[in-house]
Amino acid sequence: MTVEMKSITDSIVKGDLEEAKKLVEQAVEEGVSPDEIVTQGLIVGMETVGEKWKCDEMFLPEVLRSASTMSKAMDIVRKDLSDTVTNMAGTMVIGTVEGDLHDIGKDLAGMIFEGAGYKVVNIGIDQPNEKFVEAVKEHKPDLLGISALLTTTMPRMGEVINSLKEAGIRDEVAVIIGGAPVTQEFADSIGADIYAPNARSGVDRAQAYFKNIA
Amino acid sequence: MKMNQFVNTTPQFRVLSDDQIERIYFSALEVLERVGAEIYNEEALDLFRASDAVVVGDSEARGRVRVPPSMVEEALNFYPSKITLKGRNGERSLFIQKDSAGFGTGSDLPFCYDRETGERRRTGYKDIGMAAKLVDALPNYDFFMSHGIVGDAPNPQTYDRHQFMAMIEQCTKPMVLTSVDGEGLEDLWRMSCLIQGGENEFRLNPMFVAYIEPISPLKNDNSAVEKLLFAAEKGIPAMYTPCPSSGATAPATLAGMLVQSLAETLLAVSLCHLKKPGMPLIMGGVTTLLDMRKSTYSYGAPELALASAANTDISKWLNLLMFSTGGCTDAKVVDEQAAAEMTTNLFYACLSGASLIHDVGYIDSGTNASLESLVLNEEIMGMCRQFCKGINTEEEYLALDLINEIGPGGEFVTTEHTFKHWKEWFLPQLQDRSDYETWVNNGSKSMTDRINERTQHLLDTHEPEPLDEDLHKELVEIMHRADRRHS
Amino acid sequence: MNKTRVNLRENRTPQFQVFSEDQKETIFNGMIRTLEHTGANVHHEEARDLLASNGCRIEGKRAFIPPHLVKKALASLPPVTEVFCWDGDREKKIVIERGRSYFGPGPTPPNFIDIHTLERRPYLKEDARIVSTVVDALPNIDFCESLGTVSDVHPDLAASYEFATMFPNTSKPIVAWSYGWDDSADIHAIAVAEAGGQEAFEKRPNYVHYCEPLSPLVSTFEAVDKVIFAARHGVPVVFTTCALAGGTAPVTAAGIIVQTTAESFLGLVLAQTIRPGLPFFMGGVLSVMDMNAMILTYGAPELCLIMAGATELAHYVGIPLWQTGGCTDSKCLDEQAALEGALSSYFSALSGGDLCHDVGYTESGMTGSIFQTVMMDEAIGYSRRITRGIEVNEDTLATDVIHNVGPDGHYLYEDHTMRHFKTEFWYPTLCDRRNYEEWEAAGAKPMRQRVIDRTHAILGSHTPSAVRPETVEAIRTVMDAAEERIRNNL
């Protein structure tokens, strides 16, 4: 029995990880290209989820379950993807700045980017500037997400960007920032590339950014 | 006069029974002993290491602390059930005790709508001054929290001192203050001691309560803990206020959220006892949900009102003072949603018997410092205070003889009884009760219009008592010294 | 694991009281005394004769009711009453039982807010169709009233036309208002046709009859005639006044409750004498008289307090309460309308005031607004989440979940969250919780605009159930006969 892309999509919408993994593996065995599995199956699934979320048909816990399913199912074929597909959604490193222990905003953003196909490396809370630089060097992400929730720790976002400059790797990664007290003006003032008012719009704005520079 | 009469002098409201509270309490103790909490502060870890608590982790600056129930129960015996604040107006005016709400604003709001352009922009020093002036003028507000943030402070590391200056210049009432860290709190305390007349006078007549917040779930970062310990040492009233969101940073059931929030509170209860038994600690919370459709932390949800009231029930059972939340909304502007949400959560917070109710005037889920919202809430608080007076059923109020005297078809307008008692009702300042023609002749003003007018009028005419010049100089000096230390 | 618990007592819902038991007794005794020594003027000869033959002292028009008759009347009241939706919808039926609260609009304002122009203008027959259609669709509105007095028909037939227009457009029970016997009979004929006959109607009544005597202590001819009609035809009946504290009743809350309860009880005794067991409501619109504007205030906090007190008294003696809420003194759809309406709705829900009417009243009862009703539907939904209370059990206490998540974790992925987030939280329809950028991008609409939009959306999409063909025929017959009656009277 051949695996239909629609059944993969449905398993993402339902957030059924077992089903999704099984179908992806089966599809691989049948010779379906990883590119097709990802673009016609998994990503279509998350787009459907995104639409339903916009219309209040799906709720956040359900969306996150789908995102997690999508990410883990994608892990099966990630290494075999062509460059084109990999560039659609690459790697993201995300962390909270030093002195700030707030977790939830960053975690939420990370999960939603996973749902968009990114491989997300979450370096955690209270991270000194050097840790961000190290992580960028190690994982070579396309996107670096920096989170801060307090006005006292916001300036550190600028410091991280400066540290990247000093290490000579600023141009190798796009920086996206968000958090309740952050605004477009602040993002511009510290030289961030993308500003996300909330986790949902972050993905859209990142896609738009990458499209523009392509 | 009848014998053996038991009356409700005021309305009675309660969410949880004693047994339900006890279950939540036992569960919180279970969590504290089984899971514990993360603490990121050396002194606190040392204090716990020297006690019956178990500290896991080799790091000096971070550890998981698990606390046995006996430590908590001993600590609970020592906290005061009453604290009185005195503002710079010299009045011991805020009596913090159960079943007698003190209302006040909230702090650190990043945005507002510009009064000239209508644009949404960041708040700054001047905005806090305007909010302070309004709170100083409006009688139903008992305390002031900044209702804005000094976004234009020279250095974010010392913004709290500037914020305090902005507040104290225009408001003479007691306050609740946020601070950057222990050092910030110390400066605020020094400044207040100058106002109160020394450290001892501050202890007996504190001018402010320190607002301190853990991070849910179960995390206590260094600056929060050092503030708490400093407050304990100097006898500064302090509230340790979890702000969990059910479904995200707390369990997705209200009972579960209350368990976790209480565990976080009891951690502070144990810690403060180790540092200084009997320090003036206040429990509190902004217990609400993460809206699962919009991913926002909701200030208008009924669950906020309900959980805050239940949390207040718990506080009274534990004999701890309660810092509750009300008068707030998710609406982006002061509109009908704002009015309905603020009215409800304010009434429930008051009826539940909280000692302090904050965030009165918060709009846009606690991001916007609207001045009109402060004025609208003044009216709502008035209605609330009226409602809490209850119904008097003494003979004079039962009026049986009067009913008999007036009889069928009579009228009561011209009676002595009416003349004597009608002023006991609520006299609205903003609500319009005129007939249609009169209303049209007066300009067909909506409530929004009346609120806007009154807000502008108060801003134009109210003059808070100014700070003594020398005192002002000394306060500014402390603030500048802090700036220099951090430049 | 020793999880067997004993001696557990819970607040299944929040607890709210204005009065203690002693206070309720004091007020009740005061009311009994008033009926016995002060009595009321009954402007209806047949009623006076009935009362006299059952043990009341009559002096001229004044009737004095002895305590034992009051007790007898109370003893014959049913503990539970059901009022049914005529389409048989079991979920929407009304069960009158202490602690349950239901909401609906009110009758008679002369004006209405035009749903398209937003102008205030005289109420028309078409508005009755609009109101009943919207009421039928709103999830938190349980019964229907017109929000107006039809002005584009013969004045004597306003009530008959109103009912005839509303009835086919909503299966939710209507609380019907009428002038006197004749139009009460018109209304009853329509309701009975749908029920399938008088006997069927008495088993499953589908409407409630509203009578309004006058304060202080005046039982007008029309009000008494109508309560007799209701008793004779087995229609659940409301017999309550609209009293002004400081005007037509004592200025104090306790005093107005005593007097208005006595006014209702006059009707209670009469109704139970004619038909023991007839479902009966006391209550009314009890508020303060604003001493500047000289009106009955629909938005005062005292309204909420007095109505809550009256509810407790009523339940103390075993009688359901006709509550008032969701209403405002405001002349427009604004913050005053929202806060006043929300406040009275909440306290009606909290005190369990059986049928709460006037949801949609504005301008102190002079103008009906279906927008107000739609806005209050949201407020009632909100308050129903609160009156549900907090469930405390092993699952909701979630200590294992807290352990699994621990510090540094979050709950968004937990099974526990998936199981609970849909039922534990209330999701608003009109209240906006988006962040600022999203709200602005969607048009920066204030609540009032969303209310108006929702009202239009409902009217554009909602289809009520269909009445039986016999009912359509009955409506035509009844209204033709009513018009004939008017022509003959001229």
PDB file of C-alpha atoms in Angstrom, chain A residues 50-200:
ATOM      1  CA  GLY A  50      -1.530  27.412  10.917  1.00  0.00           C
ATOM      2  CA  GLU A  51      -4.758  28.149   9.047  1.00  0.00           C
ATOM      3  CA  LYS A  52      -6.864  26.400  11.642  1.00  0.00           C
ATOM      4  CA  TRP A  53      -5.072  28.287  14.401  1.00  0.00           C
ATOM      5  CA  LYS A  54      -5.827  31.596  12.728  1.00  0.00           C
ATOM      6  CA  CYS A  55      -9.536  30.721  12.586  1.00  0.00           C
ATOM      7  CA  ASP A  56      -9.604  29.632  16.218  1.00  0.00           C
ATOM      8  CA  GLU A  57     -10.315  26.051  15.167  1.00  0.00           C
ATOM      9  CA  MET A  58      -7.172  24.774  16.825  1.00  0.00           C
ATOM     10  CA  PHE A  59      -5.709  25.778  20.143  1.00  0.00           C
ATOM     11  CA  LEU A  60      -2.152  26.328  21.253  1.00  0.00           C
ATOM     12  CA  PRO A  61      -1.533  22.951  22.985  1.00  0.00           C
ATOM     13  CA  GLU A  62      -2.809  21.196  19.857  1.00  0.00           C
ATOM     14  CA  VAL A  63      -0.667  23.394  17.622  1.00  0.00           C
ATOM     15  CA  LEU A  64       2.413  22.636  19.685  1.00  0.00           C
ATOM     16  CA  ARG A  65       1.743  18.947  19.603  1.00  0.00           C
ATOM     17  CA  SER A  66       1.541  19.133  15.827  1.00  0.00           C
ATOM     18  CA  ALA A  67       4.716  21.182  15.695  1.00  0.00           C
ATOM     19  CA  SER A  68       6.578  18.671  17.804  1.00  0.00           C
ATOM     20  CA  THR A  69       5.275  15.817  15.664  1.00  0.00           C
ATOM     21  CA  MET A  70       6.363  17.636  12.540  1.00  0.00           C
ATOM     22  CA  SER A  71       9.833  18.275  13.887  1.00  0.00           C
ATOM     23  CA  LYS A  72      10.465  14.728  15.053  1.00  0.00           C
ATOM     24  CA  ALA A  73       9.081  13.239  11.865  1.00  0.00           C
ATOM     25  CA  MET A  74      11.287  15.568   9.852  1.00  0.00           C
ATOM     26  CA  ASP A  75      14.344  14.438  11.808  1.00  0.00           C
ATOM     27  CA  ILE A  76      14.051  11.073  10.067  1.00  0.00           C
ATOM     28  CA  VAL A  77      14.861  12.598   6.661  1.00  0.00           C
ATOM     29  CA  ARG A  78      16.594  15.843   7.584  1.00  0.00           C
ATOM     30  CA  LYS A  79      20.068  14.821   6.518  1.00  0.00           C
ATOM     31  CA  ASP A  80      18.853  13.657   3.121  1.00  0.00           C
ATOM     32  CA  LEU A  81      17.135  16.864   2.116  1.00  0.00           C
ATOM     33  CA  SER A  82      18.318  18.799  -0.904  1.00  0.00           C
ATOM     34  CA  ASP A  83      19.760  22.260  -0.353  1.00  0.00           C
ATOM     35  CA  THR A  84      16.655  23.969  -1.677  1.00  0.00           C
ATOM     36  CA  VAL A  85      14.462  22.399   0.949  1.00  0.00           C
ATOM     37  CA  THR A  86      16.999  22.855   3.696  1.00  0.00           C
ATOM     38  CA  ASN A  87      17.122  26.538   2.892  1.00  0.00           C
ATOM     39  CA  MET A  88      13.393  26.856   3.339  1.00  0.00           C
ATOM     40  CA  ALA A  89      13.786  26.127   6.986  1.00  0.00           C
ATOM     41  CA  GLY A  90      17.239  25.709   8.375  1.00  0.00           C
ATOM     42  CA  THR A  91      18.707  25.653  11.840  1.00  0.00           C
ATOM     43  CA  MET A  92      17.854  28.015  14.645  1.00  0.00           C
ATOM     44  CA  VAL A  93      19.672  28.638  17.900  1.00  0.00           C
ATOM     45  CA  ILE A  94      17.615  30.260  20.634  1.00  0.00           C
ATOM     46  CA  GLY A  95      18.434  31.409  24.160  1.00  0.00           C
ATOM     47  CA  THR A  96      17.665  33.898  26.926  1.00  0.00           C
ATOM     48  CA  VAL A  97      20.298  36.472  27.848  1.00  0.00           C
ATOM     49  CA  GLU A  98      22.416  36.517  30.961  1.00  0.00           C
ATOM     50  CA  GLY A  99      20.638  37.550  34.134  1.00  0.00           C
ATOM     51  CA  ASP A 100      17.264  36.570  32.786  1.00  0.00           C
ATOM     52  CA  LEU A 101      15.653  33.319  33.801  1.00  0.00           C
ATOM     53  CA  HIS A 102      12.417  33.672  31.848  1.00  0.00           C
ATOM     54  CA  ASP A 103      11.810  30.559  29.858  1.00  0.00           C
ATOM     55  CA  ILE A 104       8.349  30.364  28.491  1.00  0.00           C
ATOM     56  CA  GLY A 105       8.453  32.926  25.706  1.00  0.00           C
ATOM     57  CA  LYS A 106      11.625  31.489  24.255  1.00  0.00           C
ATOM     58  CA  ASP A 107      10.346  27.918  24.544  1.00  0.00           C
ATOM     59  CA  LEU A 108       7.110  28.832  22.840  1.00  0.00           C
ATOM     60  CA  ALA A 109       8.926  30.548  19.986  1.00  0.00           C
ATOM     61  CA  GLY A 110      11.278  27.578  19.631  1.00  0.00           C
ATOM     62  CA  MET A 111       8.398  25.123  19.390  1.00  0.00           C
ATOM     63  CA  ILE A 112       6.628  27.178  16.769  1.00  0.00           C
ATOM     64  CA  PHE A 113       9.765  27.466  14.659  1.00  0.00           C
ATOM     65  CA  GLU A 114      10.147  23.702  14.952  1.00  0.00           C
ATOM     66  CA  GLY A 115       6.689  23.456  13.550  1.00  0.00           C
ATOM     67  CA  ALA A 116       7.858  25.485  10.606  1.00  0.00           C
ATOM     68  CA  GLY A 117      10.563  22.930   9.936  1.00  0.00           C
ATOM     69  CA  TYR A 118      13.522  24.494  11.672  1.00  0.00           C
ATOM     70  CA  LYS A 119      15.917  22.415  13.644  1.00  0.00           C
ATOM     71  CA  VAL A 120      15.898  24.318  16.920  1.00  0.00           C
ATOM     72  CA  VAL A 121      18.774  24.246  19.375  1.00  0.00           C
ATOM     73  CA  ASN A 122      17.638  25.723  22.683  1.00  0.00           C
ATOM     74  CA  ILE A 123      20.705  26.811  24.669  1.00  0.00           C
ATOM     75  CA  GLY A 124      18.622  27.743  27.707  1.00  0.00           C
ATOM     76  CA  ILE A 125      18.266  30.672  30.079  1.00  0.00           C
ATOM     77  CA  ASP A 126      20.778  33.017  31.672  1.00  0.00           C
ATOM     78  CA  GLN A 127      23.333  32.618  28.879  1.00  0.00           C
ATOM     79  CA  PRO A 128      26.382  34.884  28.804  1.00  0.00           C
ATOM     80  CA  ASN A 129      27.289  36.510  25.482  1.00  0.00           C
ATOM     81  CA  GLU A 130      30.099  34.010  24.862  1.00  0.00           C
ATOM     82  CA  LYS A 131      27.692  31.110  24.985  1.00  0.00           C
ATOM     83  CA  PHE A 132      25.676  32.630  22.155  1.00  0.00           C
ATOM     84  CA  VAL A 133      28.849  33.083  20.106  1.00  0.00           C
ATOM     85  CA  GLU A 134      29.932  29.499  20.808  1.00  0.00           C
ATOM     86  CA  ALA A 135      26.573  28.144  19.826  1.00  0.00           C
ATOM     87  CA  VAL A 136      26.594  30.067  16.540  1.00  0.00           C
ATOM     88  CA  LYS A 137      30.087  28.750  15.780  1.00  0.00           C
ATOM     89  CA  GLU A 138      29.129  25.184  16.644  1.00  0.00           C
ATOM     90  CA  HIS A 139      25.719  24.863  15.022  1.00  0.00           C
ATOM     91  CA  LYS A 140      26.109  27.362  12.179  1.00  0.00           C
ATOM     92  CA  PRO A 141      22.431  28.341  12.374  1.00  0.00           C
ATOM     93  CA  ASP A 142      20.583  30.404   9.814  1.00  0.00           C
ATOM     94  CA  LEU A 143      18.689  32.138  12.583  1.00  0.00           C
ATOM     95  CA  LEU A 144      19.673  33.241  16.086  1.00  0.00           C
ATOM     96  CA  GLY A 145      16.803  34.002  18.405  1.00  0.00           C
ATOM     97  CA  ILE A 146      17.520  36.118  21.479  1.00  0.00           C
ATOM     98  CA  SER A 147      14.936  36.483  24.241  1.00  0.00           C
ATOM     99  CA  ALA A 148      14.720  38.881  27.186  1.00  0.00           C
ATOM    100  CA  LEU A 149      11.732  39.780  29.300  1.00  0.00           C
ATOM    101  CA  LEU A 150      13.013  42.531  31.576  1.00  0.00           C
ATOM    102  CA  THR A 151      13.923  46.073  30.629  1.00  0.00           C
ATOM    103  CA  THR A 152      17.082  45.588  32.675  1.00  0.00           C
ATOM    104  CA  THR A 153      18.234  42.633  30.594  1.00  0.00           C
ATOM    105  CA  MET A 154      17.136  43.943  27.196  1.00  0.00           C
ATOM    106  CA  PRO A 155      20.419  45.784  26.596  1.00  0.00           C
ATOM    107  CA  ARG A 156      22.207  42.432  26.671  1.00  0.00           C
ATOM    108  CA  MET A 157      20.554  41.601  23.383  1.00  0.00           C
ATOM    109  CA  GLY A 158      22.638  44.376  21.857  1.00  0.00           C
ATOM    110  CA  GLU A 159      25.706  42.997  23.612  1.00  0.00           C
ATOM    111  CA  VAL A 160      25.204  39.572  22.063  1.00  0.00           C
ATOM    112  CA  ILE A 161      25.051  41.138  18.614  1.00  0.00           C
ATOM    113  CA  ASN A 162      28.229  43.079  19.341  1.00  0.00           C
ATOM    114  CA  SER A 163      29.928  39.885  20.513  1.00  0.00           C
ATOM    115  CA  LEU A 164      29.040  38.262  17.203  1.00  0.00           C
ATOM    116  CA  LYS A 165      30.605  41.233  15.408  1.00  0.00           C
ATOM    117  CA  GLU A 166      33.767  40.984  17.477  1.00  0.00           C
ATOM    118  CA  ALA A 167      34.026  37.278  16.709  1.00  0.00           C
ATOM    119  CA  GLY A 168      33.685  38.130  13.020  1.00  0.00           C
ATOM    120  CA  ILE A 169      30.614  36.008  12.532  1.00  0.00           C
ATOM    121  CA  ARG A 170      27.833  38.599  12.599  1.00  0.00           C
ATOM    122  CA  ASP A 171      27.143  38.226   8.902  1.00  0.00           C
ATOM    123  CA  GLU A 172      26.781  34.467   9.080  1.00  0.00           C
ATOM    124  CA  VAL A 173      23.495  34.502  10.948  1.00  0.00           C
ATOM    125  CA  ALA A 174      20.233  36.445  10.963  1.00  0.00           C
ATOM    126  CA  VAL A 175      19.254  37.701  14.406  1.00  0.00           C
ATOM    127  CA  ILE A 176      15.617  37.680  15.447  1.00  0.00           C
ATOM    128  CA  ILE A 177      14.445  39.194  18.730  1.00  0.00           C
ATOM    129  CA  GLY A 178      11.172  39.316  20.646  1.00  0.00           C
ATOM    130  CA  GLY A 179       9.681  39.638  24.091  1.00  0.00           C
ATOM    131  CA  ALA A 180       7.061  41.821  25.698  1.00  0.00           C
ATOM    132  CA  PRO A 181       9.079  45.065  26.126  1.00  0.00           C
ATOM    133  CA  VAL A 182      10.782  44.785  22.723  1.00  0.00           C
ATOM    134  CA  THR A 183       9.722  47.015  19.811  1.00  0.00           C
ATOM    135  CA  GLN A 184      10.739  47.528  16.185  1.00  0.00           C
ATOM    136  CA  GLU A 185      12.608  50.679  17.208  1.00  0.00           C
ATOM    137  CA  PHE A 186      14.627  48.799  19.763  1.00  0.00           C
ATOM    138  CA  ALA A 187      15.407  46.043  17.281  1.00  0.00           C
ATOM    139  CA  ASP A 188      16.623  48.623  14.778  1.00  0.00           C
ATOM    140  CA  SER A 189      18.698  50.411  17.389  1.00  0.00           C
ATOM    141  CA  ILE A 190      20.708  47.324  18.271  1.00  0.00           C
ATOM    142  CA  GLY A 191      21.025  46.087  14.707  1.00  0.00           C
ATOM    143  CA  ALA A 192      18.799  43.041  14.907  1.00  0.00           C
ATOM    144  CA  ASP A 193      17.619  41.713  11.550  1.00  0.00           C
ATOM    145  CA  ILE A 194      14.087  40.676  12.424  1.00  0.00           C
ATOM    146  CA  TYR A 195      11.632  41.801  15.076  1.00  0.00           C
ATOM    147  CA  ALA A 196       8.784  39.475  16.097  1.00  0.00           C
ATOM    148  CA  PRO A 197       5.886  40.939  18.086  1.00  0.00           C
ATOM    149  CA  ASN A 198       4.812  37.393  18.991  1.00  0.00           C
ATOM    150  CA  ALA A 199       5.840  33.809  18.332  1.00  0.00           C
ATOM    151  CA  ARG A 200       3.282  33.294  15.576  1.00  0.00           C
TER     152      ARG A 200
END
